[in-house]
Coordinates of C-alpha atoms and ligand atoms in Angstrom, one line a residue:
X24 CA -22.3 9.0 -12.9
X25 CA -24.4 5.4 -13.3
X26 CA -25.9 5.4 -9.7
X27 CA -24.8 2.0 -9.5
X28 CA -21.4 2.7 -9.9
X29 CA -19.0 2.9 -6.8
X30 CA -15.5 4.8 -7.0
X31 CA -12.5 3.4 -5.7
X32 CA -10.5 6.0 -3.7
X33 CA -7.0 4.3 -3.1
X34 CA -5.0 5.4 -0.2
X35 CA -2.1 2.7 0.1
X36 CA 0.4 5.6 -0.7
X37 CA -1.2 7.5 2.3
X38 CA -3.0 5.9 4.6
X39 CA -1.3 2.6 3.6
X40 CA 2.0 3.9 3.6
X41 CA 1.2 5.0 7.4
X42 CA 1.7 1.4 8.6
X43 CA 4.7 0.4 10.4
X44 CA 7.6 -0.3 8.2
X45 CA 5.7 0.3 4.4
X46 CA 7.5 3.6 3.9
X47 CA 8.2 3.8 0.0
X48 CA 10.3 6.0 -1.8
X49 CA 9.7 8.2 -5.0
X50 CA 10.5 5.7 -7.4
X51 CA 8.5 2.5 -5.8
X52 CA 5.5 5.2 -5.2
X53 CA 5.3 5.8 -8.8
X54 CA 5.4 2.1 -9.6
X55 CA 2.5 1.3 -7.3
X56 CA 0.5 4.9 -8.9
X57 CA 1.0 3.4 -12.4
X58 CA -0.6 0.2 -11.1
X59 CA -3.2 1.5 -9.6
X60 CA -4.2 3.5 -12.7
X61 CA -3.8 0.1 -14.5
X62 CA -5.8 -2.0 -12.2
X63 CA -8.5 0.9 -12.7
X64 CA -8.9 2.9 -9.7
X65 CA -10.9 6.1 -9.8
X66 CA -9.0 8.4 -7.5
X67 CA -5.4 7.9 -6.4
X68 CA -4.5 9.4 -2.9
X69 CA -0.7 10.0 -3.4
X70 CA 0.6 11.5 -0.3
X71 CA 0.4 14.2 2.5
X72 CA 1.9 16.9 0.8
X73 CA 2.9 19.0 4.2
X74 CA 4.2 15.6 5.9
X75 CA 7.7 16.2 4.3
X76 CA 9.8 17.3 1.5
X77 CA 9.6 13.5 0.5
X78 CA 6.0 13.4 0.9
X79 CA 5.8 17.0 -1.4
X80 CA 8.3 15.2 -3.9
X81 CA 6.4 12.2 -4.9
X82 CA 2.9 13.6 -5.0
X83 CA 4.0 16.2 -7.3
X84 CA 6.0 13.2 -9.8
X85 CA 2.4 11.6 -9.2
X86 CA 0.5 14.2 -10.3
X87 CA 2.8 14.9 -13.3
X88 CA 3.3 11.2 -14.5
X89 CA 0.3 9.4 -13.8
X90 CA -2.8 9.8 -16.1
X91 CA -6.3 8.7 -15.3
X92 CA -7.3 8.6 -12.1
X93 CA -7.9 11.9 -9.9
X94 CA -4.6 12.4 -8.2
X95 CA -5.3 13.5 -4.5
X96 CA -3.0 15.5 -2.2
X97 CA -4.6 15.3 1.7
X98 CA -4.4 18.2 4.1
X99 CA -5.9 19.5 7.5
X100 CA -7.8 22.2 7.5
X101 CA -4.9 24.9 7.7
X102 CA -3.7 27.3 4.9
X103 CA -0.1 25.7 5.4
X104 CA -1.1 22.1 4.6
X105 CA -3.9 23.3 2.1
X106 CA -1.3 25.4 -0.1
X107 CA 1.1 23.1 0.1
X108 CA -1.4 20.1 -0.9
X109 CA -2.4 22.7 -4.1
X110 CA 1.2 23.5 -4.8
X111 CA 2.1 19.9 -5.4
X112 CA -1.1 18.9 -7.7
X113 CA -0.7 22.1 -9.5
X114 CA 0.9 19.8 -12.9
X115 CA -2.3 17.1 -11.9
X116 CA -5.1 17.1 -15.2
X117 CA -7.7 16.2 -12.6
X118 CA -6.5 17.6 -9.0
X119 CA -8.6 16.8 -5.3
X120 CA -7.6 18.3 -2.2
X121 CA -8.3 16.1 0.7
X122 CA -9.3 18.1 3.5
X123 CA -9.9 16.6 7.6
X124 CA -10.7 17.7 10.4
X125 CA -11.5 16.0 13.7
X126 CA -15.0 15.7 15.4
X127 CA -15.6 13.6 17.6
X128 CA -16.2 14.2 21.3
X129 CA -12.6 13.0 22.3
X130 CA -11.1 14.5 20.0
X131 CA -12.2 17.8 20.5
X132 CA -11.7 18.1 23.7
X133 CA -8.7 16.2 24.3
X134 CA -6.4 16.3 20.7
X135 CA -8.2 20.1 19.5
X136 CA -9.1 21.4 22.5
X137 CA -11.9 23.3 20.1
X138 CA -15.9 23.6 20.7
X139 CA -18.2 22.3 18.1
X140 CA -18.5 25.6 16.8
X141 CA -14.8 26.5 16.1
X142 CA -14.9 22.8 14.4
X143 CA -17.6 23.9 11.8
X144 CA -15.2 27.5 11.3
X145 CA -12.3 25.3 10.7
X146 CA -14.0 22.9 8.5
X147 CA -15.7 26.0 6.5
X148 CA -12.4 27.8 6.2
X149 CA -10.4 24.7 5.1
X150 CA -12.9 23.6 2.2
X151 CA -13.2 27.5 1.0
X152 CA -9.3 27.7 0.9
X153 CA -9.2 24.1 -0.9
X154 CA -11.8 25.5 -3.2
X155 CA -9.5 28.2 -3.9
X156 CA -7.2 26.1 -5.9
X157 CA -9.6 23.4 -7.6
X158 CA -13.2 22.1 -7.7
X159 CA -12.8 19.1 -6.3
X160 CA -12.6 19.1 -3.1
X161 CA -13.2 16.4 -0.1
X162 CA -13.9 16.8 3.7
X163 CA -13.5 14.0 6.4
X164 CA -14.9 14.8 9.7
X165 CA -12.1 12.6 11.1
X166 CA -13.5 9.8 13.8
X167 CA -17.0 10.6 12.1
X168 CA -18.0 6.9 13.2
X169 CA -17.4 8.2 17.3
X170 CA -19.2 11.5 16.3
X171 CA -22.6 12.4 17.5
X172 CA -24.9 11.8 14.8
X173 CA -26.5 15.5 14.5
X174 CA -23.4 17.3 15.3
X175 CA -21.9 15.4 11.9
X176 CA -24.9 16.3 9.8
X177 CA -24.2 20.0 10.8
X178 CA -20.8 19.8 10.1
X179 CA -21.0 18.1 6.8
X180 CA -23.9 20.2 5.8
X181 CA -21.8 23.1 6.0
X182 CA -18.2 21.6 4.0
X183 CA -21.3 20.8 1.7
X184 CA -22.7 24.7 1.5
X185 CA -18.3 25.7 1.6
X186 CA -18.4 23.8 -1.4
X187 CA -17.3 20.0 -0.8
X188 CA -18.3 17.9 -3.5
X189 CA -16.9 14.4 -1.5
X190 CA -18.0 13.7 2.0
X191 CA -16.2 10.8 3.4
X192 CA -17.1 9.7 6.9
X193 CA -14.0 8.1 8.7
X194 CA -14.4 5.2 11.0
X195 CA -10.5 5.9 12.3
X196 CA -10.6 3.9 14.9
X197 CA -12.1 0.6 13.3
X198 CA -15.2 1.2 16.2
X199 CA -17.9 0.9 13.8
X200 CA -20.1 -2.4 13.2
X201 CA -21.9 -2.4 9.5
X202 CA -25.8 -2.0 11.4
X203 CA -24.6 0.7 13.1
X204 CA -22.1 2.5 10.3
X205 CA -24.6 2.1 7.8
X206 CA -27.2 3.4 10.1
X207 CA -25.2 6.9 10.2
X208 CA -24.8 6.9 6.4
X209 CA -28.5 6.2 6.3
X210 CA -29.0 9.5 9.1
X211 CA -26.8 11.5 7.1
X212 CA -28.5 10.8 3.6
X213 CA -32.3 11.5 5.6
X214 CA -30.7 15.0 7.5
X215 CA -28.1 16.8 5.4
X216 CA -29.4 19.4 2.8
X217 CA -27.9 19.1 -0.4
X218 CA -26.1 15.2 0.5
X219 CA -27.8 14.0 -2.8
X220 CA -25.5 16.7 -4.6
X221 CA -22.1 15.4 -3.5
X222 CA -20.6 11.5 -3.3
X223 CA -20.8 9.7 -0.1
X224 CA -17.8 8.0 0.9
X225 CA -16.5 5.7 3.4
X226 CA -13.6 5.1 4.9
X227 CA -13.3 2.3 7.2
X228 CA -10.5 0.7 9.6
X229 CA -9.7 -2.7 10.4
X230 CA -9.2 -2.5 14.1
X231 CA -12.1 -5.2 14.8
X232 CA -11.6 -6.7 11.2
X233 CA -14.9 -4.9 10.2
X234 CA -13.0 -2.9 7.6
X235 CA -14.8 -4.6 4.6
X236 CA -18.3 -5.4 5.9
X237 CA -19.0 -1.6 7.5
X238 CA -17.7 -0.2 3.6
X239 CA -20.2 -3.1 2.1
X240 CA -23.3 -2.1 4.7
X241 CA -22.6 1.5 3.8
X242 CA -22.6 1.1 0.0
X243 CA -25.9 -0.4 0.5
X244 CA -26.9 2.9 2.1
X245 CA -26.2 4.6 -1.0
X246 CA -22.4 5.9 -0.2
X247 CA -20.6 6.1 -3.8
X248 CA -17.1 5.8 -2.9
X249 CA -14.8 3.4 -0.9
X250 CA -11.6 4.7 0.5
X251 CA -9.7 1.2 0.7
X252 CA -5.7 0.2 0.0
X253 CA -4.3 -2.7 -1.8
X254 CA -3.6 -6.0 0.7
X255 CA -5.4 -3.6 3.1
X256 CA -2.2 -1.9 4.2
X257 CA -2.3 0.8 6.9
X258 CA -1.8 2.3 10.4
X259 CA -2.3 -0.7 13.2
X260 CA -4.6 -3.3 11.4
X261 CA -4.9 -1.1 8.6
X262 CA -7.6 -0.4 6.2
X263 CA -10.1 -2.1 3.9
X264 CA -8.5 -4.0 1.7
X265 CA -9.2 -3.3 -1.9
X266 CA -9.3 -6.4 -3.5
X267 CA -11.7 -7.7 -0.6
X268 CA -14.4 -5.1 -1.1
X269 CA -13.9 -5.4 -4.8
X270 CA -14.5 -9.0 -5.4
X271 CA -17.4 -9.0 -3.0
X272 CA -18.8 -6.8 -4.9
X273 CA -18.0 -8.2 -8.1
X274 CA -18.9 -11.7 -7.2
X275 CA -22.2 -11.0 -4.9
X276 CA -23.3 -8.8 -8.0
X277 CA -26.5 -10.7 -7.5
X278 CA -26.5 -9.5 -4.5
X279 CA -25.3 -5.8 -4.0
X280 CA -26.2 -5.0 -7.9
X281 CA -23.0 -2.4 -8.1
X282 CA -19.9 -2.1 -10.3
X283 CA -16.7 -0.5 -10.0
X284 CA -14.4 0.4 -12.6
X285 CA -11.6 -2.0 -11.8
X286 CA -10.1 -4.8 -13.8
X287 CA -10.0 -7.4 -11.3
X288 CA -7.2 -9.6 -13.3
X289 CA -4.6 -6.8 -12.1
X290 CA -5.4 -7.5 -8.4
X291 CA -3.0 -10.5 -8.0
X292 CA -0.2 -8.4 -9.5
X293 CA -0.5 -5.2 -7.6
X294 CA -0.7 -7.1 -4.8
X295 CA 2.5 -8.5 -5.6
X296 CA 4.0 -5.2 -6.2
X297 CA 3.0 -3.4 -2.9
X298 CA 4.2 -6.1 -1.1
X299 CA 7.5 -6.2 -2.7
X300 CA 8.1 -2.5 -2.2
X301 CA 6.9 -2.4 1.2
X302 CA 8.5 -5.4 2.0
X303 CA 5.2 -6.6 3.5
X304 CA 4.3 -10.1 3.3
X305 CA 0.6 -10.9 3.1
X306 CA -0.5 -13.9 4.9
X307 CA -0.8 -16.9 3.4
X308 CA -4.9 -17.3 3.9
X309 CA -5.7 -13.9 2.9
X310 CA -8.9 -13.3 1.0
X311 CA -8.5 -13.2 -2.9
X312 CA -4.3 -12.6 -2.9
X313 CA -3.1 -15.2 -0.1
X314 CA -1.0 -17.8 -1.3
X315 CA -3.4 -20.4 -0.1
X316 CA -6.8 -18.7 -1.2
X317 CA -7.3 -20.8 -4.5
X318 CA -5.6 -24.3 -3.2
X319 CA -7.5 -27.3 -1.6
X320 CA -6.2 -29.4 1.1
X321 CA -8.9 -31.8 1.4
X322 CA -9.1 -34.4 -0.5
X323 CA -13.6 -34.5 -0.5
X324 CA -12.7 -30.9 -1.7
X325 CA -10.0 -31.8 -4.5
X326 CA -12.6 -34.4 -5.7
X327 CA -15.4 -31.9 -6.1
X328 CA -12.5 -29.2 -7.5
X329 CA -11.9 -32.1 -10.8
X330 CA -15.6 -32.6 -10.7
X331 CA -16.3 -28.8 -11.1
X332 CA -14.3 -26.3 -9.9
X333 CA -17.6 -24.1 -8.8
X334 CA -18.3 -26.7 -5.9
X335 CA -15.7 -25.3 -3.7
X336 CA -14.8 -22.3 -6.1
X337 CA -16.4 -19.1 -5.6
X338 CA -14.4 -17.0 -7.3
X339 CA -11.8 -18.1 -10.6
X340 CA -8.4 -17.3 -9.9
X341 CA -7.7 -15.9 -13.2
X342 CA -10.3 -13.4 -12.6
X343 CA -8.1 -12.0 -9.6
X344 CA -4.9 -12.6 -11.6
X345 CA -3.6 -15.7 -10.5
X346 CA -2.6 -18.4 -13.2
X347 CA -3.7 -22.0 -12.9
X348 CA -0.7 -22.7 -14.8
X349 CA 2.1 -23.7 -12.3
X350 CA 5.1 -25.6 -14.2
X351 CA 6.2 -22.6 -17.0
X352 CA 9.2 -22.6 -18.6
X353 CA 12.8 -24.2 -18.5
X354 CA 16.2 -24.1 -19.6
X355 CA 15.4 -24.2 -23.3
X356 CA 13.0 -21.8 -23.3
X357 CA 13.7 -18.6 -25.4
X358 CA 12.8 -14.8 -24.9
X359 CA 9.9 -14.9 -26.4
X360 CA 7.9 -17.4 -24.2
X361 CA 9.5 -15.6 -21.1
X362 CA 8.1 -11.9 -22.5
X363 CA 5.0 -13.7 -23.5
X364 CA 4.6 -15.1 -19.3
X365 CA 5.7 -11.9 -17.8
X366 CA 2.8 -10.2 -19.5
X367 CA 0.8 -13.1 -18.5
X368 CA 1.6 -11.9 -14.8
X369 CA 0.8 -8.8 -14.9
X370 CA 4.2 -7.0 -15.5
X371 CA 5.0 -4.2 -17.7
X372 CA 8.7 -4.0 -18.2
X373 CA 10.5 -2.2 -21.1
X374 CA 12.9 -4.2 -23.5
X375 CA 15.8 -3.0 -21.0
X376 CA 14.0 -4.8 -17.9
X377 CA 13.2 -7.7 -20.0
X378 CA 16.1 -8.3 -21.0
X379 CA 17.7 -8.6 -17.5
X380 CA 15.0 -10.6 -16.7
X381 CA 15.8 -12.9 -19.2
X382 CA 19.5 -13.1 -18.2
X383 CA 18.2 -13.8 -14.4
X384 CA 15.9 -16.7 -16.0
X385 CA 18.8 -17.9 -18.0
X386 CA 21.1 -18.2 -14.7
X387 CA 18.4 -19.7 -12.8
X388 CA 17.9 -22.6 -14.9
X389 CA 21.3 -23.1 -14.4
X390 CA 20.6 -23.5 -11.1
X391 CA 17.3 -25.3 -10.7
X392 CA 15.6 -27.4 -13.2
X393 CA 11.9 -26.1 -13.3
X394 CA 11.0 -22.5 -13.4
X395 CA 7.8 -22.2 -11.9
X396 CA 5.6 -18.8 -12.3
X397 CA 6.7 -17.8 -8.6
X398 CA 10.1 -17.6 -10.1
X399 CA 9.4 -15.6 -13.1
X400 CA 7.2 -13.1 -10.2
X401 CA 10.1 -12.9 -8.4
X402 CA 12.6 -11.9 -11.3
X403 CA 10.1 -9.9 -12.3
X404 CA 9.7 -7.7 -9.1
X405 CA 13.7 -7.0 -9.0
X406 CA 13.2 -4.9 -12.4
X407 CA 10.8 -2.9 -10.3
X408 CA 13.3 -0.7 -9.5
X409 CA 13.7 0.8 -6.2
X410 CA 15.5 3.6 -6.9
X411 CA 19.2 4.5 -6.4
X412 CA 21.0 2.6 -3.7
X413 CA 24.0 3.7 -1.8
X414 CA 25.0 -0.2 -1.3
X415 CA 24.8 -3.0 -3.9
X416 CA 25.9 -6.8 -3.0
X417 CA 29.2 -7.9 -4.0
X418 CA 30.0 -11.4 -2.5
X419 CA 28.9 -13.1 0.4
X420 CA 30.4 -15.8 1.9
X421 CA 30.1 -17.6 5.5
X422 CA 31.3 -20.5 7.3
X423 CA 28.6 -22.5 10.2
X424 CA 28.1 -25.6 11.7
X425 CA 27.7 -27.4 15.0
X426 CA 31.7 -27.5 15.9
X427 CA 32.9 -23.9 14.9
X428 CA 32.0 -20.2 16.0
X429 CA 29.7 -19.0 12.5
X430 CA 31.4 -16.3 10.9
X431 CA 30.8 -14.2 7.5
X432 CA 32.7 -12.0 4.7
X433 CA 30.4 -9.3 2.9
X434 CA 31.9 -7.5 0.3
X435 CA 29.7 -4.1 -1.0
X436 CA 29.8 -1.7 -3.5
X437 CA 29.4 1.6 -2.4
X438 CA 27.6 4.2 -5.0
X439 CA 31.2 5.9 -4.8
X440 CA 32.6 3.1 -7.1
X441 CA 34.3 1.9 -4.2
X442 CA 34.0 -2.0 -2.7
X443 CA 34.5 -2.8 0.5
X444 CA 35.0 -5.9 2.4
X445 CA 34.8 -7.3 6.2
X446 CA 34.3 -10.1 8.5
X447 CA 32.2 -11.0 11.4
X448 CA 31.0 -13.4 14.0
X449 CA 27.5 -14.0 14.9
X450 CA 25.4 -16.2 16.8
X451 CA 24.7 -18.1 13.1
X452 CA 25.7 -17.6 9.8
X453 CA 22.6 -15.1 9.5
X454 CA 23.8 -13.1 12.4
X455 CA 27.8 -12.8 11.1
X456 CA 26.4 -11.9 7.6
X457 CA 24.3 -8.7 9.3
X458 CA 26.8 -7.9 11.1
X459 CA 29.4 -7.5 8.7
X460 CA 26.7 -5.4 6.6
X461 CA 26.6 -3.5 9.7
X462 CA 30.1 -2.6 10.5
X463 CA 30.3 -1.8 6.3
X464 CA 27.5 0.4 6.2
X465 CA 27.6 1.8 9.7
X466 CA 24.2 1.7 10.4
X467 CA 22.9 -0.3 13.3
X468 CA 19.5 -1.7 13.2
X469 CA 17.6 -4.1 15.9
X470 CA 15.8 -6.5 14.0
X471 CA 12.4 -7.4 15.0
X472 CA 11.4 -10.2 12.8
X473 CA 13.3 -12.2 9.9
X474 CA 11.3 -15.1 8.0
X475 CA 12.5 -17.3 5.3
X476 CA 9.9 -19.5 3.2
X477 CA 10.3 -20.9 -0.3
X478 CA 9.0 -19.5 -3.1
X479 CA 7.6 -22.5 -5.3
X480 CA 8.1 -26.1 -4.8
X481 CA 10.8 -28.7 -5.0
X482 CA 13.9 -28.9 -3.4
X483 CA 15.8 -26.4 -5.6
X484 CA 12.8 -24.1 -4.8
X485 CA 14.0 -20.2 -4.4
X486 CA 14.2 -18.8 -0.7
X487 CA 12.8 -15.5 0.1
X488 CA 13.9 -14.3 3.2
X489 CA 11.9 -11.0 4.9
X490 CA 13.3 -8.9 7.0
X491 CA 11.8 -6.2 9.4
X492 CA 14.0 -3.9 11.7
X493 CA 13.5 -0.8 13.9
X494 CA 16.2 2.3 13.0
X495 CA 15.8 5.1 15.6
X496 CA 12.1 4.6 16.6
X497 CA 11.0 3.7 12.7
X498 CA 10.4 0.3 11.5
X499 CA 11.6 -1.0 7.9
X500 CA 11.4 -3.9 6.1
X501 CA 12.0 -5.9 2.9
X502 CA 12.2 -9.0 0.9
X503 CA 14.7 -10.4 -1.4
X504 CA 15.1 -13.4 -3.2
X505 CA 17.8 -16.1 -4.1
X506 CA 18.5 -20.0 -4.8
X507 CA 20.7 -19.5 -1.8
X508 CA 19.1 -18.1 1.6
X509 CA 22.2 -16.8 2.6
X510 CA 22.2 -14.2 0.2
X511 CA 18.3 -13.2 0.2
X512 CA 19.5 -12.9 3.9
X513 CA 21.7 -10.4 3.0
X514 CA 20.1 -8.9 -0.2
X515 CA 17.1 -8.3 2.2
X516 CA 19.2 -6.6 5.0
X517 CA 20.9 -4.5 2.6
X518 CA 17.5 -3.4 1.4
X519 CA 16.6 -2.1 4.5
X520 CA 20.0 -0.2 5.2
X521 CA 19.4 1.3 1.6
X522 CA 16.1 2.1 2.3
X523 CA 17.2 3.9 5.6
X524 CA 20.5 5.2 4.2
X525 CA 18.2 7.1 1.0
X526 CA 15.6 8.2 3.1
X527 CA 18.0 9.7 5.3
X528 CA 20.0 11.7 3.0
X529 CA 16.6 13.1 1.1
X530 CA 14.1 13.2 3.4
X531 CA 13.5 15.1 7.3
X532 CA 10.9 13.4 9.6
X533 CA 7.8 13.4 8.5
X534 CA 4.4 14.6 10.2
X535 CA 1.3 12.4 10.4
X536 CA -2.1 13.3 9.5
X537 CA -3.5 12.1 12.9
X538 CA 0.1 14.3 15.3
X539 CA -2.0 17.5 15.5
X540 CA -1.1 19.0 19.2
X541 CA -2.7 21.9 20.2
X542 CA -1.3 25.0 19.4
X543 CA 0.2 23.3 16.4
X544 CA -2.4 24.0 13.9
X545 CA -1.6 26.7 11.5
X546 CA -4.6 29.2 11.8
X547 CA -6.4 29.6 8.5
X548 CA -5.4 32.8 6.6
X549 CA -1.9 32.6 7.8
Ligands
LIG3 O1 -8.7 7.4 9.2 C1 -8.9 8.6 9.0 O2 -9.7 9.3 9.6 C2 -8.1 9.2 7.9 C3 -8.5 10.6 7.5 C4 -7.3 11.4 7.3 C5 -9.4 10.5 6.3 O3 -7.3 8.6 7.4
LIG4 ZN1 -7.5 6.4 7.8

C-alpha cells in the first residue's frame, strides 16, 4: 500500500449501530453495506457476531452479499466470540476478525479484575485463535488512550509477535486531545518492534467533540487506518464521523498530503440512507451533510457566493453529493427525467423500485405543484426497503380543534391479511392517532421525542415527522414522510412498533462489546 494512503474502517453497523435507538435490521444493514462499498470504503465492520442471533444473521448476509471491502466480524478475546466471529465470515472473499481486549488501569482492575500479565495472555490467546481461522486479523487494546504508554507497547508488541496485522488504539471514552493522542501513536511507532509491519489505526470517540481532530493528529503520526461511521453515529456522542475526516482530508490535501479511496460524491446520499434507516436526524449545521452546511444567510456572504462561490466556499457541494439544482421536476415530467434525477441522487433502485417511485412522484404532483429534490430523496428512501412489517397503514383519520376533545380512527393491515380498525382520544390529534396504533398493535411505547419539519419549501412543502420512543429499556426511532403530517405522524409511529414488533419475533437481547462482567468471559480454549 501507497504510504500515503489511509483506509477507511467503517463501523456504523457496529459501533454506530450501538447508539441509542439506530438498531437496524437485516435488510436496512445490507442497504447501508452496499453503500458503503459504493461510497468506497476499505473495510466494512458488519456486526458483533456473538451479540445475538440477529447480529450472527446479518454479518453472515454481509459477508456473502457484499463485494469489495474486507468484511469484519468483532470479538473479545474468547474462543466463544472468536468462533462465532469466524463462523459468520466463513462465505466472506476477504474475512478480518476484530479482536479487543481492555487495558487500561480502570478497566483492569474494576471491569476484568485481571493483572497486566493475564491481559497480555488474553490478548496472545485471542489473536492466535483469530489467526486460526484467517490472516487478517486486528487487536484493540480497548481504552488504549487511558492506558499507560509502555504497558500498551508491550501489549501491542505481543498481538503483533501472535500475529496481528491491524493495531487500532481505541480512545473509548473520547479522553484523548490530538497533542496528546498523537503523542501515543508517535511512542508506539518509536517502541514497538515490528509496528512498521502492521497498519496503525485509530479509533476515536466524540465524547469532547475531539473525534475528528485526535484521528487527523494521529494520521499525521503515520497511523494508516481510521475507524469512523457515517453522520458519526455511535454509543453517547458517538464516533468520528466519516464524511468529516474524509473531506478534511480531501480538501486540506495541501495540507495533510493523504488520500483515501472514497468517492466523496456518495457521502450526501449515504448519509441520507443511514439516517433514514436509523431514523436518526442529523442536525441541521452539521459539517459536510447538514442541511444548512452549503446555504448562506448573510447577505455580505450571498454577495461574495454570486461573485465567486470560493469566497465563502470551501468545499463544492457536488463534491459531497449535494445538487445545487433545487426546483426539479413537475407534473409533466415523464419516467425518464425522474430515473435520470434519482441517479443524480445517489440512488440505485431496480425497474421495480423505480417504478413505484414514479407512481409516488405522479401522486404527489397531484398534490403539490413543485417537486423539489428533497421530494424525489424522500420517495426515494421509502423504496429502501425495510424489510417485512407486521403492520402497514390503512387509513387515518382524526378530528381536533379548540372546542372538541381530539380524537382518531387508524385502520392497519396486519401481515395476516387481516385490517383492523379503532378509535381514540388524546391530548391532540397526534396523541389519539398513537394511541389508537397502540390499542391495535398492543404494544405500548413512552415516547421521548417527536419532531416535525418540512422537507423543502413552500407551503405545500412535505412534512417529515421523527419519532423516538423507549420499549422496555431500549430506545427506537424513525422518520416518515407525507403531504399531510398527520399521517407521517402515524407512518413514523408505526415504524417504530414494526421495528420493535420484527425485532422481537427474530431476535433475543443482544450483548454489547463493552458488558464484560467478571466471571463472564469465556476462557480461551473452551
Ligand atoms: O471504542 C472502543 O474501544 C471499541 C472497541 C471495541 C474497538 O469500539
Ligand atoms: Zn468504539
Amino acid at each position: 500500500m501507497a504510504d500515503d494512503r489511509v483506509l477507511i474502517f467503517d463501523t456504523t453497523l457496529r459501533d454506530g449501530e450501538q447508539s441509542p435507538g439506530a438498531s437496524m435490521n437485516l435488510s436496512e444493514k445490507l442497504q447501508v453495506a452496499h453503500a458503503l462499498a459504493e461510497l468506497g470504503v476499505d473495510v466494512i465492520e458488519a456486526g458483533f457476531p456473538i451479540a445475538s442471533p440477529g447480529d450472527f444473521e446479518s454479518v453472515q448476509a454481509i459477508a456473502r452479499e457484499v463485494h469489495g471491502p474486507i468484511i469484519c466480524g468483532l470479538a473479545r478475546c474468547n474462543s466463544d466470540d472468536i468462533d462465532r466471529a469466524a463462523m459468520a465470515l466463513v462465505d466472506a472473499p476477504r474475512p478480518r476478525i476484530h479482536v479487543f481486549l481492555a487495558t487500561s488501569a480502570i478497566h483492569r482492575e474494576f471491569k476484568l479484575k485481571m493483572a497486566k500479565e493475564e491481559i497480555i495472555r488474553r490478548a496472545v490467546e485471542g489473536v492466535t485463535r483469530a489467526k486460526g481461522y484467517c490472516d487478517d486479523v486486528e487487536f484493540s487494546p480497548e481504552d488504549a488512550a487511558r492506558t499507560e504508554l509502555d504497558f500498551l507497547a508491550e501489549v501491542v508488541e505481543r498481538a503483533i509477535e501472535a500475529g496481528a496485522t491491524t493495531l487500532n488504539i481505541p480512545d473509548t471514552v473520547g479522553y484523548a486531545v490530538p497533542n496528546q493522542y498523537a503523542g501515543a501513536i508517535a511512542y508506539l511507532k518509536k517502541h514497538v518492534r515490528g509496528i512498521e509491519k502492521i497498519v496503525l489505526s485509530v479509533h476515536c470517540h466524540d465524547d469532547l467533540g475531539m473525534a475528528v481532530a485526535n484521528s487527523l493528529a494521529a494520521v499525521l503520526e503515520g497511523a494508516r487506518q481510521i475507524e469512523c461511521t457515517i453522520n458519526g453515529l455511535g454509543e453517547r456522542a458517538g464516533n468520528c464521523a466519516l464524511e468529516e475526516v474524509v473531506m478534511a482530508l480531501v480538501t486540506r490535501a495541501d495540507y495533510f498530503g493523504l488520500k483515501t479511496g472514497i468517492n466523496t460524491r456518495k457521502l450526501y446520499p449515504t448519509s441520507r440512507l443511514v439516517s433514514h434507516v436509523t431514523g436518526i436526524m442529523v442536525q441541521r449545521n452539521k459539517a459536510i451533510v447538514g442541511q444548512n452546511a452549503f446555504s448562506h444567510e448573510a447577505g455580505i456572504h450571498q454577495d461574495g457566493m454570486l461573485k465567486n462561490s470560493s469566497t465563502y466556499e470551501i468545499m463544492n457541494p457536488e463534491d459531497v453529493g449535494i445538487s445545487r439544482t433545487e426546483l426539479v421536476l413537475g407534473k409533466h415530467s415523464g419516467r425518464a427525467a425522474l430515473r435520470q434525477r434519482v441517479v443524480d441522487l445517489g440512488y440505485h433502485l431496480n425497474d421495480e423500485q423505480l417504478q413505484r417511485v414514479f407512481e409516488g412522484f405522479k401522486t404527489l404532483a397531484d398534490r403539490k405543484k413543485v417537486i423539489y429534490d428533497a421530494d424525489i430523496e424522500a420517495l426515494a428512501e421509502t423504496q429502501i426497503h425495510s424489510g417485512p412489517n407486521l403492520w402497514t397503514l390503512e387509513a387515518v383519520t382524526c378530528n381536533a380543534g379548540s372546542a372538541t376533545i381530539p380524537s382518531a380512527v387508524v385502520a392497519l393491515w396486519n401481515q395476516d391479511g387481516s385490517i383492523r380498525r379503532e378509535a381514540a382520544l388524546g391530548d391532540g390529534p397526534v396523541d389519539a392517532v398513537f394511541k389508537a396504533i397502540e390499542h391495535l398493535t398492543g404494544i405500548e411505547l413512552t415516547l421521548t421525542d417527536y419532531r416535525i419539519r418540512s422537507v423543502s419549501v413552500g407551503e405545500d412543502a412535505q412534512g417529515e415527522a421523527s419519532v423516538e420512543v423507549e420499549y422496555n429499556g431500549k430506545n427506537f426511532s424513525a422518520r416518515a414522510v407525507s403531504t399531510d403530517i398527520i399521517e407521517a405522524s402515524a407512518l413514523a409511529f408505526l415504524q417504530v412498533i414494526n421495528r420493535i414488533a420484527m425485532r422481537e419475533k427474530y431476535q433475543i437481547d443482544r450483548v454489547l462489546p463493552t458488558q464484560v462482567e467478571e466471571g463472564n468471559e469465556v476462557a480461551m480454549g473452551s
